[in-house]
Coordinates of C-alpha atoms in Angstrom, one line a residue:
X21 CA 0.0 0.0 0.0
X22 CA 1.2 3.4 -0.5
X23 CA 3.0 5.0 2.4
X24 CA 1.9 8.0 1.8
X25 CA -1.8 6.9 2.2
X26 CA -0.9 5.0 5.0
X27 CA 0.4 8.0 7.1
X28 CA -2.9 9.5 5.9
X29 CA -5.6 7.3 5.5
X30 CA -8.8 9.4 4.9
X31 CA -6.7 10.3 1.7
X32 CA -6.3 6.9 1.1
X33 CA -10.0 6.3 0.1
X34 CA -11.2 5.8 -3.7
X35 CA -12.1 9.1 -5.4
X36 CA -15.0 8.2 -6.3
X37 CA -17.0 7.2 -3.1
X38 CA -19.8 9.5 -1.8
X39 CA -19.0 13.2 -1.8
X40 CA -16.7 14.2 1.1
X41 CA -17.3 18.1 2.7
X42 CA -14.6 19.4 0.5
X43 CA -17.1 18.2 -2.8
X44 CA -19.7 19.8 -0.6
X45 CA -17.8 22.9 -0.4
X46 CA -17.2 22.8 -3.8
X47 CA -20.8 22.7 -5.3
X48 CA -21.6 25.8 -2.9
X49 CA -18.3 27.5 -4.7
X50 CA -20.2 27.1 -7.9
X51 CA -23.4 28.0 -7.1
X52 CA -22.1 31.3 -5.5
X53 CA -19.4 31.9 -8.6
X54 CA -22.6 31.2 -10.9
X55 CA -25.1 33.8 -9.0
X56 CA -21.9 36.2 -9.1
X57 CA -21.4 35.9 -12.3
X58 CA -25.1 36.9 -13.2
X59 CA -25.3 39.8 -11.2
X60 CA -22.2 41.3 -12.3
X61 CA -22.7 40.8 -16.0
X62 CA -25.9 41.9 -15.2
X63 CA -24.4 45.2 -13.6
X64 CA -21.8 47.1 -16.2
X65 CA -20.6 49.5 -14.0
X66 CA -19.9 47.1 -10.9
X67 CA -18.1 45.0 -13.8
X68 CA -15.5 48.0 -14.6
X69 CA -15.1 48.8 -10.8
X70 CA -14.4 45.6 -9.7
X71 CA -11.9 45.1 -12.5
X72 CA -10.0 48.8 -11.7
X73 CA -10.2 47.4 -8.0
X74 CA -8.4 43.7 -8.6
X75 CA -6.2 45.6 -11.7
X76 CA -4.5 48.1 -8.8
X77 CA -3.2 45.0 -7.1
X78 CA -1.1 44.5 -10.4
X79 CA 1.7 47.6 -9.5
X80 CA 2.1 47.0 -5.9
X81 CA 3.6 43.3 -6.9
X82 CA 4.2 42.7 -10.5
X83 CA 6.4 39.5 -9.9
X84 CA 4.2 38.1 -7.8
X85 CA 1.3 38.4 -9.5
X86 CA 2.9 37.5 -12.7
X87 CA 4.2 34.2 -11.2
X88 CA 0.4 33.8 -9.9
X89 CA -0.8 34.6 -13.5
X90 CA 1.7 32.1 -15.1
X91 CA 1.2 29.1 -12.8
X92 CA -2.7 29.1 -14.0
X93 CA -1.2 28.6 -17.1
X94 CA -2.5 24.7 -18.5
X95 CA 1.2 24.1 -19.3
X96 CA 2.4 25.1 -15.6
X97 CA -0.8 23.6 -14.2
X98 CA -0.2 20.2 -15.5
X99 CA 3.5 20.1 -14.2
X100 CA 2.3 21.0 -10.7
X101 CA -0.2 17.9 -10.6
X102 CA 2.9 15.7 -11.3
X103 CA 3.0 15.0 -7.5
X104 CA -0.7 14.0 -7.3
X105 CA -0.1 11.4 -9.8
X106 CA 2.5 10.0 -8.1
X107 CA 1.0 9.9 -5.2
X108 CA -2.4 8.8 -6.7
X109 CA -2.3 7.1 -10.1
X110 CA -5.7 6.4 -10.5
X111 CA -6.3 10.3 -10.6
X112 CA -5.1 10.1 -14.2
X113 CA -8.0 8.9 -15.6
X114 CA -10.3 12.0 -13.8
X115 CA -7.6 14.7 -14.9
X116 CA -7.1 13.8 -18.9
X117 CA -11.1 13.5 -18.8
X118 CA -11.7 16.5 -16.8
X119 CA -9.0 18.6 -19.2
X120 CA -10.7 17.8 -22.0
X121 CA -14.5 18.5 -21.1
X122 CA -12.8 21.9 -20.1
X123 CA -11.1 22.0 -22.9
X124 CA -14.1 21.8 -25.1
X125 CA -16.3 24.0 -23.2
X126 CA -13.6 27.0 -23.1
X127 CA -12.9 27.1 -26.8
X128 CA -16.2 26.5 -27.9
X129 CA -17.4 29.9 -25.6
X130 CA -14.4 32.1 -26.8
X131 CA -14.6 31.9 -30.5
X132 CA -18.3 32.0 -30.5
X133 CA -18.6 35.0 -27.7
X134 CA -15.2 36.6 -29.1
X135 CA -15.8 39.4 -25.6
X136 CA -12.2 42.0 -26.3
X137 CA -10.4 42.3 -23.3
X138 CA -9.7 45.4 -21.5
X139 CA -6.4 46.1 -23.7
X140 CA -9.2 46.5 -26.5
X141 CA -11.5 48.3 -24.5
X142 CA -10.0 50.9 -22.0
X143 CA -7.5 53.7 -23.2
X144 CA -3.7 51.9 -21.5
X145 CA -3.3 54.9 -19.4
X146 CA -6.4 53.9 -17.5
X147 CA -5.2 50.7 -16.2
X148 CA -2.3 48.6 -15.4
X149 CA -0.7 46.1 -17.6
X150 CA 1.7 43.7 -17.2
X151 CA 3.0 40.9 -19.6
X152 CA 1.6 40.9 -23.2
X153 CA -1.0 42.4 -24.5
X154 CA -4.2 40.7 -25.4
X155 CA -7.3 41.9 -27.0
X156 CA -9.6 39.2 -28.1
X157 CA -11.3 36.2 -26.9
X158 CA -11.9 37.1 -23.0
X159 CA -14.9 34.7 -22.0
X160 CA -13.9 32.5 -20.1
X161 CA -10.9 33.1 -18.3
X162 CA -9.0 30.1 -19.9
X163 CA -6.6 30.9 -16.5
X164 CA -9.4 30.5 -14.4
X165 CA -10.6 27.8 -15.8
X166 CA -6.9 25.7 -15.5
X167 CA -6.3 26.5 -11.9
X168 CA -10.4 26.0 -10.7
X169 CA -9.9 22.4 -12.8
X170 CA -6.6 21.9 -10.5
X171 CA -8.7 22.7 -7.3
X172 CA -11.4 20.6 -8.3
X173 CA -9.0 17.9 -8.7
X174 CA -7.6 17.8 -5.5
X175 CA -10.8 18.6 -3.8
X176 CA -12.6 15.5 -5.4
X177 CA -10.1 13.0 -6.4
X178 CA -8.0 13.1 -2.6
X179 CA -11.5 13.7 -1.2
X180 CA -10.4 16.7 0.8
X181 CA -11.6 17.9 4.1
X182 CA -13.7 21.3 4.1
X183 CA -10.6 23.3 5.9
X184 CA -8.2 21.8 3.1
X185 CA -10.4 22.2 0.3
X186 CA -11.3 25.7 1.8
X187 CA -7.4 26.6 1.1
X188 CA -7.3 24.7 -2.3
X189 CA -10.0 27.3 -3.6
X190 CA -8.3 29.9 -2.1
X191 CA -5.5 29.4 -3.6
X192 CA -7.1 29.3 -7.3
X193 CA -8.7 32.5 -6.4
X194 CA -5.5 34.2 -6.4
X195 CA -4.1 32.6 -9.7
X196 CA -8.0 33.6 -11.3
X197 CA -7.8 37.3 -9.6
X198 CA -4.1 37.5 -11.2
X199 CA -5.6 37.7 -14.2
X200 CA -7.3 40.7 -13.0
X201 CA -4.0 42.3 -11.6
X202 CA -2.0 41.7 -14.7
X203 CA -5.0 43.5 -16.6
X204 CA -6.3 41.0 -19.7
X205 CA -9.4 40.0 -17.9
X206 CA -12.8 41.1 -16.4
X207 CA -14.5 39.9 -13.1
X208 CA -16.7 38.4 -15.2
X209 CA -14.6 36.1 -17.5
X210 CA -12.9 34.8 -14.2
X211 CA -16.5 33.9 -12.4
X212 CA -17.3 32.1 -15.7
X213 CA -13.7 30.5 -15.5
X214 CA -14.3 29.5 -11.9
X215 CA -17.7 27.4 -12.3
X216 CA -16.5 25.9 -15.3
X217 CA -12.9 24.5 -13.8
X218 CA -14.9 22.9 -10.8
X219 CA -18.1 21.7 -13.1
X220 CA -15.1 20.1 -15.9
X221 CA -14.2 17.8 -12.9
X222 CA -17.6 16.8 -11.5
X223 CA -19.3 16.3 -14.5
X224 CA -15.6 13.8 -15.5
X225 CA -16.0 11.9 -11.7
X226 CA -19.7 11.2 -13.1
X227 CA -18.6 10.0 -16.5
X228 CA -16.0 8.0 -15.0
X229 CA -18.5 6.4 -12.7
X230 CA -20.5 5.0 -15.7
X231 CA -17.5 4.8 -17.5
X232 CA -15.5 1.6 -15.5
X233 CA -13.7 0.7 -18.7
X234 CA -11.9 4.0 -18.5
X235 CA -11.2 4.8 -14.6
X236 CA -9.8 1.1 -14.5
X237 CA -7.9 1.5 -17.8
X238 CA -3.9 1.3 -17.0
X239 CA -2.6 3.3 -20.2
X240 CA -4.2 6.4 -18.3
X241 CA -1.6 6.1 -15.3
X242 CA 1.7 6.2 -18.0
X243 CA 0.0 9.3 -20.2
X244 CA -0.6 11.2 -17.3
X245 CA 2.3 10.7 -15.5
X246 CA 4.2 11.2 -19.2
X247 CA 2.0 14.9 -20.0
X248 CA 2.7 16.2 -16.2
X249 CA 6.3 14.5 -15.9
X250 CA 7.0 16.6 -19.2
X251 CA 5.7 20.0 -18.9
X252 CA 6.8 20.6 -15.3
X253 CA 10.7 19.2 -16.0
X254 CA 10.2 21.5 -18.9
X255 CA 8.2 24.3 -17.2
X256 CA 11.8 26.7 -17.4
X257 CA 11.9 26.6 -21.2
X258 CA 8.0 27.3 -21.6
X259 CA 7.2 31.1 -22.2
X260 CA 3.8 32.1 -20.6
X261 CA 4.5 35.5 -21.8
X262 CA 5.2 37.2 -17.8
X263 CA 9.3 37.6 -17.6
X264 CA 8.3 38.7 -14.1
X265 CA 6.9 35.2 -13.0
X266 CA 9.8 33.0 -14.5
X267 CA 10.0 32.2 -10.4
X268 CA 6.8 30.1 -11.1
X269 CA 8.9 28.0 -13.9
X270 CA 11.4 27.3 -12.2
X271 CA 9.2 26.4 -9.1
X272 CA 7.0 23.9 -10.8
X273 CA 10.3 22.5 -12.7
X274 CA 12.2 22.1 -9.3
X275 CA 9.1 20.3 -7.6
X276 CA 8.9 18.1 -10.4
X277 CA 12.6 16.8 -10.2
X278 CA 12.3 16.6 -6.7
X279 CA 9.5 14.2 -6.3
X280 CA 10.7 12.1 -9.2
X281 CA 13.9 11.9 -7.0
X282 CA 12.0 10.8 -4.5
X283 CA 9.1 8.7 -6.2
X284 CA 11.9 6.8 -7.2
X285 CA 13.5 5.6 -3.7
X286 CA 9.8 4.1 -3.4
X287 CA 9.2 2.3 -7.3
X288 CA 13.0 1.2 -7.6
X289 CA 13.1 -1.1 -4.9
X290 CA 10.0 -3.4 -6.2
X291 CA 11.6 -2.6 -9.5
X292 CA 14.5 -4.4 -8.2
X293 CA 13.0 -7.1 -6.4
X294 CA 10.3 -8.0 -8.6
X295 CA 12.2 -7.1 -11.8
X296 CA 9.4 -5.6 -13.5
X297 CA 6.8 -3.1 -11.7
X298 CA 3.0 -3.8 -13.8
X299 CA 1.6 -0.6 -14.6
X300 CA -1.2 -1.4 -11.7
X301 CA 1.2 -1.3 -9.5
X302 CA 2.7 2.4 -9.6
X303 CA 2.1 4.4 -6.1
X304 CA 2.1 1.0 -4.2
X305 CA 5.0 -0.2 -2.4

């Protein structure tokens, strides 16, 4: 069994039992991003205040919020779930399922909506803006959509606790308001981001349910660990277009060696021993 789970055994439990108070948590997060969402698009001017409000966060830390901004990034995302495959394999199945139903419903809203972003919209001198410029295709945040996705991830697939998963959506708040300080996004493209990161996951833990073949199928484990293992050793040479936040690169890149270093004081030894390690196998001991 892994050790890992051992030491913590309410993480140990399969994903896809009944929802946990972190999954609770999680569906109130929606419905309150969702109601949000309506009344600010509903309200222009509360719109462009809360946008000049997050946006004036931008100048008092640029680095920071330009790391923030570029760790929401898919490509940084995926590198940073490198340890949550490790740790739990089985998660692969609910992350390439969960990336794509995201995936689809992003690009098929942007294109079709094509919103400008406040580069096209507001005079420069108005607002801050850090990184490049971008003008078109602002709804959703496809940011906010990656690091909500992420959230949703941990919250459902290691069945957090409330307090943990309380943190977890905390902490993709930040990377979706970044998007706000660095000045290519509205409050509303971030809400919109923000339900459809979490609903990407729960509608993929429902597929997967009815779909046994898949959540049981062991070519998932090697892709995902392959995808993550690759864009975080990688994550230095990537450019999310913030020269500011290259500290999130190298972050994600270091955390990635790291736990391969480690992962593999716990898969060599039944390499050894066994002289072969079935792909069922990876994150036991």
């Amino acid at each position: 069994m892994n050790k890992l789970a051992t030491q913590f055994p309410h993480w140990a439990q399969d994903p896809m039992d009944d929802p946990s108070a972190g999954m609770k948590l999680a569906y109130g997060f929606i419905l309150t991003a969702a109601i949000s969402l309506i009344v600010v698009a509903a309200t222009p001017g509360l719109r462009l205040t809360l946008f000049h409000d997050f946006n004036n966060l931008g100048p008092l830390a640029p680095a920071i919020w330009s790391g923030f901004s570029s760790l929401a990034d898919t490509y940084l995302a995926l590198g940073l779930l490198l340890p949550v495959l490790l740790w739990r394999p089985k998660l692969a199945a609910l992350l390439l399922l969960s990336a794509i139903l995201a995936t689809v419903m992003t690009h098929t809203l942007k294109p079709i909506l094509d919103i400008p972003r406040p580069p096209a919209v507001l005079p420069l001198d108005t607002f801050h803006l850090i990184g490049h410029r971008l003008d078109h295709g602002s709804f959703p945040s496809g940011h906010s959509v990656t690091a909500f996705t992420l959230a949703g991830l941990l919250i459902i697939g290691l069945r957090l606790s409330f307090g943990t998963a309380l943190l977890t959506l905390a902490g993709a708040t930040l990377l979706a308001i970044s998007r706000m300080a660095v000045g290519v996004h509205w409050p509303t493209d971030v809400l919109a981001g923000a339900v459809i990161g979490l609903v990407s996951v729960l509608l993929g833990q429902r597929l997967l349910n009815r779909w046994k073949s898949l959540h049981n199928a062991r070519w998932t484990t090697p892709a995902g660990l392959f995808i993550t293992g690759l864009c975080g050793l990688t994550a230095p040479w990537y450019n999310t277009g913030y020269p500011e936040g290259i500290w999130a690169n190298w972050t994600v890149a270091i955390l990635s060696l790291a736990v391969l270093l480690l992962a593999s004081r716990w898969y060599w030894p039944s390499y050894r021993n066994r002289k072969r390690l079935p792909l069922r196998d990876l994150g036991r001991s």
